[in-house]
Coordinates of C-alpha atoms in Angstrom, one line a residue:
Chain A
M5 CA 112.4 94.8 -47.0
K6 CA 111.1 96.4 -50.9
E7 CA 108.2 98.0 -48.2
K8 CA 110.6 99.7 -46.0
I9 CA 112.4 100.6 -48.7
I10 CA 109.6 102.6 -50.4
A11 CA 108.1 103.8 -46.3
I12 CA 111.7 105.0 -46.4
L13 CA 112.3 106.4 -49.5
N14 CA 108.4 108.3 -49.3
E15 CA 109.9 109.8 -45.6
L16 CA 112.8 111.3 -47.5
R17 CA 110.8 112.4 -50.6
P18 CA 106.8 112.7 -49.1
E19 CA 106.4 114.2 -52.7
F20 CA 106.7 111.7 -55.2
D21 CA 105.6 107.6 -55.0
F22 CA 108.8 105.2 -55.4
A23 CA 106.5 102.4 -55.4
E24 CA 105.5 103.8 -58.6
E25 CA 106.6 100.0 -60.9
G26 CA 110.2 100.6 -62.7
I27 CA 110.4 103.9 -62.3
N28 CA 114.3 105.7 -61.9
F29 CA 114.4 108.2 -59.3
I30 CA 118.2 109.6 -60.3
E31 CA 116.5 109.7 -63.8
E32 CA 113.1 111.7 -63.3
G33 CA 114.4 114.2 -61.3
M34 CA 113.4 111.9 -57.7
L35 CA 117.0 112.1 -56.0
D36 CA 120.1 114.1 -55.8
S37 CA 123.3 113.7 -53.8
F38 CA 121.5 114.5 -50.2
D39 CA 118.4 112.9 -50.9
I40 CA 121.3 109.2 -51.6
V41 CA 123.7 110.1 -48.3
S42 CA 120.3 110.6 -46.1
L43 CA 118.9 107.7 -48.0
V44 CA 121.8 105.7 -47.1
D45 CA 122.2 107.0 -43.5
S46 CA 118.7 105.3 -42.9
I47 CA 119.8 102.1 -44.6
E48 CA 122.4 102.0 -42.1
T49 CA 120.4 102.8 -38.8
E50 CA 117.1 101.5 -39.9
I51 CA 118.1 98.0 -41.3
G52 CA 122.4 97.3 -40.5
A53 CA 123.6 97.4 -43.8
R54 CA 126.8 99.2 -44.3
I55 CA 126.8 100.7 -47.7
P56 CA 131.0 101.2 -48.5
G57 CA 131.8 104.7 -50.1
A58 CA 132.5 103.5 -53.1
E59 CA 129.3 101.9 -53.5
I60 CA 127.4 105.2 -53.4
L61 CA 127.2 106.0 -56.5
P62 CA 123.5 107.1 -57.7
E63 CA 123.5 103.9 -59.9
S64 CA 123.0 101.8 -57.1
F65 CA 120.2 103.9 -56.0
A66 CA 117.9 104.5 -59.0
T67 CA 115.7 102.2 -59.1
L68 CA 113.8 100.0 -56.6
D69 CA 115.4 97.1 -57.3
A70 CA 119.1 98.5 -57.8
V71 CA 118.6 99.9 -53.3
L72 CA 117.7 96.4 -52.8
A73 CA 120.9 94.2 -54.4
T74 CA 123.0 97.0 -53.0
I75 CA 121.3 96.3 -49.3
Q76 CA 121.0 92.5 -50.1
R77 CA 125.3 93.1 -51.5
N78 CA 126.3 95.2 -47.9
L79 CA 123.7 93.3 -45.2
K80 CA 125.9 92.0 -42.0
Chain B
M19 CA 155.2 111.5 -54.7
I20 CA 156.2 109.5 -51.2
A21 CA 159.5 111.9 -49.0
T22 CA 160.5 110.9 -45.8
F23 CA 162.3 113.2 -43.6
K24 CA 165.2 113.1 -40.8
D25 CA 164.3 114.9 -37.7
K26 CA 161.7 116.8 -37.9
K27 CA 159.2 118.2 -34.9
I28 CA 156.3 119.9 -34.2
T29 CA 156.4 122.1 -31.2
A30 CA 153.7 124.1 -31.5
I31 CA 150.2 124.9 -33.4
Y32 CA 148.0 127.8 -32.5
S33 CA 144.6 127.9 -34.6
V34 CA 142.7 130.4 -34.4
I35 CA 138.5 130.3 -35.4
P36 CA 136.0 132.8 -35.1
S37 CA 133.8 133.8 -32.9
N38 CA 131.0 134.9 -34.5
I39 CA 128.8 131.8 -35.1
V40 CA 126.2 130.6 -37.8
D41 CA 123.4 128.0 -37.7
F42 CA 122.4 125.8 -40.7
M43 CA 118.6 125.9 -39.0
D44 CA 118.2 129.7 -39.0
E45 CA 119.3 129.5 -42.7
M46 CA 116.7 127.5 -44.0
D47 CA 115.2 130.5 -45.6
N48 CA 117.8 130.4 -47.9
Y49 CA 118.4 127.1 -48.8
S50 CA 115.6 124.4 -51.3
F51 CA 115.6 121.4 -48.9
T52 CA 112.2 121.0 -46.7
E53 CA 112.2 120.7 -43.0
S54 CA 112.6 117.0 -42.4
Q55 CA 115.3 117.5 -44.9
M56 CA 117.6 119.7 -43.6
K57 CA 117.1 118.3 -40.2
K58 CA 118.3 114.8 -41.4
L59 CA 121.0 116.8 -43.1
K60 CA 122.1 118.1 -39.7
K61 CA 122.3 115.2 -39.1
V62 CA 123.9 112.7 -41.5
M63 CA 126.4 115.1 -43.0
G64 CA 127.6 118.0 -39.5
F65 CA 125.1 120.9 -41.1
N66 CA 124.9 122.5 -37.7
T67 CA 126.7 125.5 -36.6
R68 CA 129.7 127.2 -38.1
R69 CA 132.3 130.2 -37.9
V70 CA 132.6 132.0 -40.0
I71 CA 134.3 136.1 -40.2
K72 CA 133.2 139.1 -39.8
E73 CA 133.6 141.2 -43.0
G74 CA 136.7 142.3 -44.4
E75 CA 138.5 139.8 -42.0
T76 CA 141.8 137.4 -43.2
V77 CA 144.0 134.7 -43.7
S78 CA 147.0 137.4 -42.1
D79 CA 144.6 138.7 -39.3
Y80 CA 144.2 135.8 -37.9
A81 CA 147.9 134.6 -38.1
I82 CA 148.9 137.5 -36.6
H83 CA 147.0 137.5 -33.7
A84 CA 148.0 133.7 -33.1
I85 CA 151.4 134.3 -33.9
E86 CA 151.2 137.4 -31.5
K87 CA 149.8 135.0 -28.3
M88 CA 152.2 132.7 -29.6
L89 CA 155.4 135.2 -29.0
S90 CA 153.2 136.0 -24.8
D91 CA 153.2 133.0 -24.7
G92 CA 157.0 132.4 -24.8
V93 CA 156.6 129.6 -27.3
F94 CA 159.4 131.2 -29.9
K95 CA 161.7 134.8 -30.7
E96 CA 161.4 136.8 -33.5
E97 CA 165.1 135.9 -34.4
E98 CA 164.6 132.3 -34.1
I99 CA 162.2 132.5 -37.5
G100 CA 164.0 130.8 -40.9
G101 CA 160.6 131.3 -43.1
I102 CA 157.1 131.7 -43.4
I103 CA 154.7 129.2 -45.6
V104 CA 151.5 130.2 -46.7
T105 CA 148.7 127.8 -47.6
T106 CA 145.6 129.6 -48.6
S107 CA 143.3 130.1 -51.3
S108 CA 141.3 133.9 -50.5
P109 CA 145.0 135.2 -49.8
D110 CA 144.0 138.3 -48.3
Y111 CA 145.9 140.8 -52.3
F112 CA 146.8 138.9 -55.8
I113 CA 150.2 141.0 -54.3
P114 CA 151.9 140.9 -51.8
P115 CA 152.0 137.5 -50.6
T116 CA 149.5 136.6 -47.5
S117 CA 153.2 135.8 -46.3
N118 CA 155.1 138.8 -46.1
I119 CA 152.6 140.9 -44.8
I120 CA 153.5 138.2 -41.9
Q121 CA 156.5 138.9 -41.8
G122 CA 156.7 142.7 -41.6
A123 CA 154.0 143.1 -38.7
F124 CA 156.3 141.7 -36.6
N125 CA 160.3 141.6 -36.6
F126 CA 161.6 138.6 -38.2
D127 CA 164.7 138.4 -39.4
N128 CA 165.1 139.7 -43.3
D129 CA 166.6 137.1 -45.2
C130 CA 163.3 135.4 -43.5
V131 CA 162.1 133.5 -46.4
C132 CA 158.1 134.3 -47.4
L133 CA 156.4 131.3 -49.1
D134 CA 152.8 131.7 -50.5
I135 CA 151.4 128.6 -51.4
S136 CA 147.8 128.0 -53.6
Q137 CA 146.1 126.0 -51.8
G138 CA 142.9 124.3 -49.7
C139 CA 141.8 121.1 -48.6
C140 CA 145.1 120.2 -48.6
G141 CA 146.8 123.3 -47.3
Y142 CA 148.0 121.5 -44.1
T143 CA 150.0 118.1 -45.1
V144 CA 151.8 120.4 -48.5
G145 CA 152.1 123.3 -46.0
L146 CA 154.8 120.3 -43.1
T147 CA 156.1 118.7 -46.4
T148 CA 157.1 122.6 -47.6
S149 CA 157.8 123.3 -44.2
F150 CA 160.2 119.9 -43.9
M151 CA 162.6 120.3 -46.9
L152 CA 162.5 124.2 -45.9
L153 CA 164.2 123.5 -42.8
N154 CA 166.6 120.8 -45.1
S155 CA 167.9 123.5 -46.2
L156 CA 168.1 126.0 -43.6
P157 CA 170.6 126.6 -40.5
Q158 CA 169.6 123.7 -38.1
E159 CA 168.8 126.2 -35.1
K160 CA 166.2 128.4 -37.9
K161 CA 162.2 126.9 -37.5
V162 CA 159.1 127.4 -39.8
L163 CA 156.3 129.4 -39.1
L164 CA 153.3 126.9 -41.1
V165 CA 150.2 129.9 -41.7
A166 CA 147.4 127.4 -42.9
G167 CA 144.4 129.5 -43.1
D168 CA 141.0 130.1 -45.5
V169 CA 138.3 132.7 -44.8
L170 CA 136.4 130.8 -47.6
S171 CA 132.9 132.0 -46.2
N172 CA 132.6 134.9 -48.0
R173 CA 133.2 133.3 -52.2
V174 CA 130.2 131.1 -51.3
S175 CA 127.0 131.7 -52.0
V176 CA 124.3 132.3 -49.3
R177 CA 121.6 130.0 -51.5
D178 CA 124.5 127.4 -52.2
R179 CA 122.7 124.7 -50.2
A180 CA 125.7 122.5 -51.6
S181 CA 128.7 124.4 -50.5
R182 CA 127.1 126.8 -47.8
P183 CA 126.5 125.2 -44.5
I184 CA 129.3 123.7 -44.2
V185 CA 132.3 125.9 -45.4
G186 CA 133.9 127.6 -42.2
D187 CA 136.6 129.8 -41.4
G188 CA 139.7 129.7 -39.3
T189 CA 143.8 130.2 -39.6
A190 CA 146.7 128.5 -37.5
V191 CA 149.7 128.8 -37.1
T192 CA 152.3 126.1 -36.8
L193 CA 155.7 126.2 -35.4
I194 CA 157.9 123.3 -37.3
E195 CA 162.2 123.1 -36.9
N196 CA 164.7 120.9 -36.2
T197 CA 165.1 117.6 -33.7
K198 CA 168.2 116.0 -32.3
S199 CA 166.0 112.9 -31.4
H200 CA 165.9 110.5 -34.0
N201 CA 162.6 111.3 -35.8
E202 CA 161.1 110.1 -39.4
A203 CA 157.9 112.1 -41.2
F204 CA 156.6 109.8 -44.3
A205 CA 155.1 112.7 -46.7
G206 CA 153.5 112.5 -49.5
L207 CA 151.0 113.9 -52.7
T208 CA 148.9 112.9 -55.7
N209 CA 147.0 115.2 -57.9
N210 CA 144.3 114.8 -60.4
G211 CA 144.8 118.3 -62.6
K212 CA 142.5 116.9 -65.0
A213 CA 139.3 116.4 -62.1
A214 CA 140.3 121.0 -61.2
F215 CA 137.3 122.3 -62.5
S216 CA 135.3 120.8 -59.6
V217 CA 136.1 122.7 -57.0
Y218 CA 136.5 126.3 -58.2
I219 CA 135.7 129.9 -58.3
P220 CA 135.1 130.8 -62.2
A221 CA 136.0 134.3 -61.6
G222 CA 137.8 136.7 -60.0
G223 CA 141.3 136.2 -61.1
S224 CA 143.0 136.8 -64.2
K225 CA 140.8 133.6 -67.1
M226 CA 137.8 135.6 -65.9
P227 CA 137.9 138.9 -63.7
I228 CA 134.9 140.6 -62.3
T229 CA 132.5 142.4 -63.7
P230 CA 128.1 143.7 -63.4
E231 CA 127.6 140.7 -65.8
T232 CA 129.8 137.8 -63.9
T233 CA 127.9 138.8 -60.8
K234 CA 124.5 138.0 -62.3
E235 CA 123.2 135.3 -60.1
E236 CA 121.5 131.6 -62.3
V237 CA 119.9 128.6 -60.6
D238 CA 121.2 125.5 -61.4
E239 CA 119.2 122.3 -61.5
F240 CA 118.8 121.5 -58.1
G241 CA 118.2 124.8 -56.5
N242 CA 121.5 126.4 -56.2
W243 CA 121.8 130.1 -57.0
R244 CA 125.5 131.0 -57.8
G245 CA 127.6 134.7 -59.3
K246 CA 130.5 133.5 -60.8
Q247 CA 132.1 135.4 -58.5
H248 CA 131.2 132.2 -55.5
L249 CA 132.6 128.4 -55.2
V250 CA 131.3 126.0 -56.9
M251 CA 131.9 122.6 -55.1
Q252 CA 131.1 119.0 -57.5
G253 CA 130.6 117.4 -54.7
D254 CA 129.3 113.4 -56.1
L255 CA 132.9 113.8 -58.0
V256 CA 135.2 114.5 -54.9
F257 CA 133.7 112.0 -52.4
N258 CA 133.9 109.0 -55.3
F259 CA 137.7 111.0 -54.9
I260 CA 138.3 111.3 -51.9
I261 CA 136.9 107.4 -50.7
N262 CA 138.5 105.8 -53.7
D263 CA 142.2 107.8 -54.4
T264 CA 142.5 108.4 -50.1
P265 CA 143.6 105.1 -49.0
K266 CA 145.7 104.3 -51.5
L267 CA 148.0 106.8 -50.3
I268 CA 147.9 106.4 -47.2
E269 CA 148.4 102.5 -47.5
N270 CA 152.1 103.9 -49.9
V271 CA 153.0 106.3 -47.3
L272 CA 151.9 102.5 -44.6
A273 CA 154.3 101.3 -46.9
S274 CA 157.2 103.5 -47.3
A275 CA 157.4 103.5 -43.2
K276 CA 156.8 100.1 -43.1
E277 CA 154.3 100.7 -40.6
D278 CA 150.4 98.9 -40.0
V279 CA 147.3 100.6 -39.8
C280 CA 146.3 99.0 -36.7
N281 CA 149.3 101.4 -35.2
I282 CA 147.6 104.6 -36.1
D283 CA 147.3 106.5 -32.6
Y284 CA 145.0 109.1 -34.8
F285 CA 144.0 110.0 -37.7
I286 CA 143.8 113.6 -38.1
C287 CA 142.0 114.2 -41.4
H288 CA 140.7 117.1 -43.5
Q289 CA 137.0 118.0 -41.8
S290 CA 134.8 117.7 -45.7
S291 CA 132.1 116.4 -43.7
V292 CA 131.0 113.9 -41.6
F293 CA 129.5 111.9 -44.5
T294 CA 133.2 112.1 -45.5
L295 CA 135.2 111.4 -43.5
K296 CA 133.0 107.6 -41.8
K297 CA 133.0 105.9 -45.3
L298 CA 137.1 106.9 -45.6
A299 CA 137.2 105.8 -41.3
D300 CA 135.6 102.3 -42.6
R301 CA 137.3 101.7 -46.2
L302 CA 140.7 102.1 -44.1
E303 CA 139.2 99.9 -41.7
V304 CA 139.6 102.0 -38.8
D305 CA 137.8 102.6 -35.5
R306 CA 135.5 105.4 -36.5
N307 CA 136.7 106.9 -32.8
K308 CA 140.9 107.1 -34.1
V309 CA 139.8 109.6 -36.4
P310 CA 137.9 112.8 -35.6
M311 CA 135.0 114.0 -37.8
D312 CA 133.3 116.5 -34.8
I313 CA 134.3 119.7 -36.7
V314 CA 132.3 120.7 -39.6
P315 CA 129.4 120.6 -37.1
T316 CA 131.3 123.1 -34.6
Y317 CA 132.6 125.0 -36.5
G318 CA 132.8 124.2 -40.9
N319 CA 135.6 122.8 -42.8
S320 CA 138.1 126.6 -42.6
S321 CA 139.7 124.5 -45.8
S322 CA 143.8 124.8 -45.2
A323 CA 142.5 125.3 -41.5
S324 CA 140.7 122.3 -40.8
I325 CA 143.6 120.4 -39.3
P326 CA 145.3 122.4 -37.3
I327 CA 141.8 123.0 -35.7
T328 CA 141.0 119.4 -35.2
F329 CA 144.1 118.3 -33.7
C330 CA 143.4 121.2 -31.1
K331 CA 139.8 120.6 -30.5
H332 CA 141.1 116.7 -29.0
F333 CA 144.5 117.4 -27.9
E334 CA 143.9 117.2 -24.1
E335 CA 141.9 113.7 -25.1
M336 CA 144.2 112.5 -27.6
Y337 CA 147.2 113.1 -25.0
S338 CA 145.2 111.8 -22.0
E339 CA 147.0 108.6 -22.1
K340 CA 150.4 109.0 -24.2
D341 CA 153.0 111.9 -24.8
K342 CA 153.9 110.5 -27.7
L343 CA 151.7 109.7 -30.9
K344 CA 151.9 108.4 -34.0
I345 CA 149.3 110.1 -36.6
M346 CA 148.5 110.4 -39.9
F347 CA 147.4 113.7 -41.3
A348 CA 145.5 112.8 -43.9
A349 CA 143.9 116.0 -46.3
F350 CA 142.1 115.9 -50.1
G351 CA 139.9 117.9 -52.4
T352 CA 140.8 121.7 -54.2
G353 CA 142.7 120.9 -57.0
L354 CA 141.9 117.5 -57.5
S355 CA 145.1 117.0 -54.1
I356 CA 145.3 114.8 -51.3
G357 CA 148.3 115.0 -49.1
C358 CA 149.4 112.7 -46.0
V359 CA 152.2 113.1 -43.7
L360 CA 152.5 110.5 -41.3
M361 CA 154.6 111.1 -38.0
D362 CA 155.3 111.2 -34.8
V363 CA 153.9 114.3 -33.0
E364 CA 154.8 114.6 -29.1
K365 CA 152.6 116.1 -27.0
Q366 CA 153.3 119.9 -26.4
N367 CA 152.8 122.6 -24.1
H368 CA 151.9 125.3 -27.2
C369 CA 148.5 123.6 -28.5
R370 CA 145.9 126.3 -28.0
L371 CA 142.7 126.7 -29.5
L372 CA 141.9 130.5 -29.7
E373 CA 138.7 132.4 -30.7
Y374 CA 139.5 136.0 -32.6
P375 CA 138.4 139.3 -31.7
H376 CA 135.9 140.6 -33.8
K377 CA 136.6 144.0 -34.1
N378 CA 133.5 145.2 -35.3

């Protein structure tokens, strides 16, 4: 799953390295609000988790672990 | 506020959109998106084509065009009109009111009530509610014209990737009247003025008149260039407001009507973005097919006019099997405000989506 998420993120913003440990994507300016909605769409179409609107907050996608946890919570 | 209105009906809706089409992909050089981001956002947000006015065109121009068509189609007679309500955040002028300009363009009675309401995204639902209130005070046979329109495309910076790709223009005229057949309407309005500046245009009003200094464009952290005369929107704040607060108001209106969400035939919502509408439909646990959301990709978000434009575009398919539908009109945004109106709407002979014949 982790590799799949990194691949999705790299496709969204190929100029950044999302595999780097412990990095905060929001604080580092690697993801903005448009990237987050694009990420949500990719998660829904490629992984099958439907993310509720109330969870679409920067903190839900700030780190690799946070993205993983958001997906796990919402996998069908 | 939750209010109930007895014996009101919508008789006709004429929506007018510009013929002029702008394509998101043609504006690529204006934005700091990569090509792959543009393609992704085209799908996710609905950034595609939008209809925008030609220079100098206003809400009253479009409303007058619609009313001329309504009169020539025999929808109503001028002497039947007891009120003209205009909801817009882009009036023709500070003075006079746009409603007076429209009144003066026809032979409406001099005692016809003219009322401008400063509203954007929620304009249609606020306007419907106000129209019902006015109808309660007018003689039974009088009718109200609700003009809901906005021409905000020229208030958005060409280099604002947050708002520019979504904003379209349009105006709709709705004829509303009293009816002897039992038809209750349930209206809900809620506001959060503490977040008023989440969507705003800093300069051009009394607080900050436009000067050469205010028109200097500055870049924000996301690469958007704007002057103070341009619209600024904090999309993430507005999104969270819509997703968290709109369902609550809808639930309150449904409770007031003693109605179950399953019995609503369609949710005709303000067309903020495809993404937002998908998430709202999911949050309400309703089939996404009951929430038309294809207006942003085809015509753009026309603020006050987006609900009636959606209604007119989907009119034929919505009424293909039924002559009467239970519709929840729901709007959210500028203010920040939310407005909902739940009512039965009968199949009408008078529902048209028109293109404005540009003169230049």
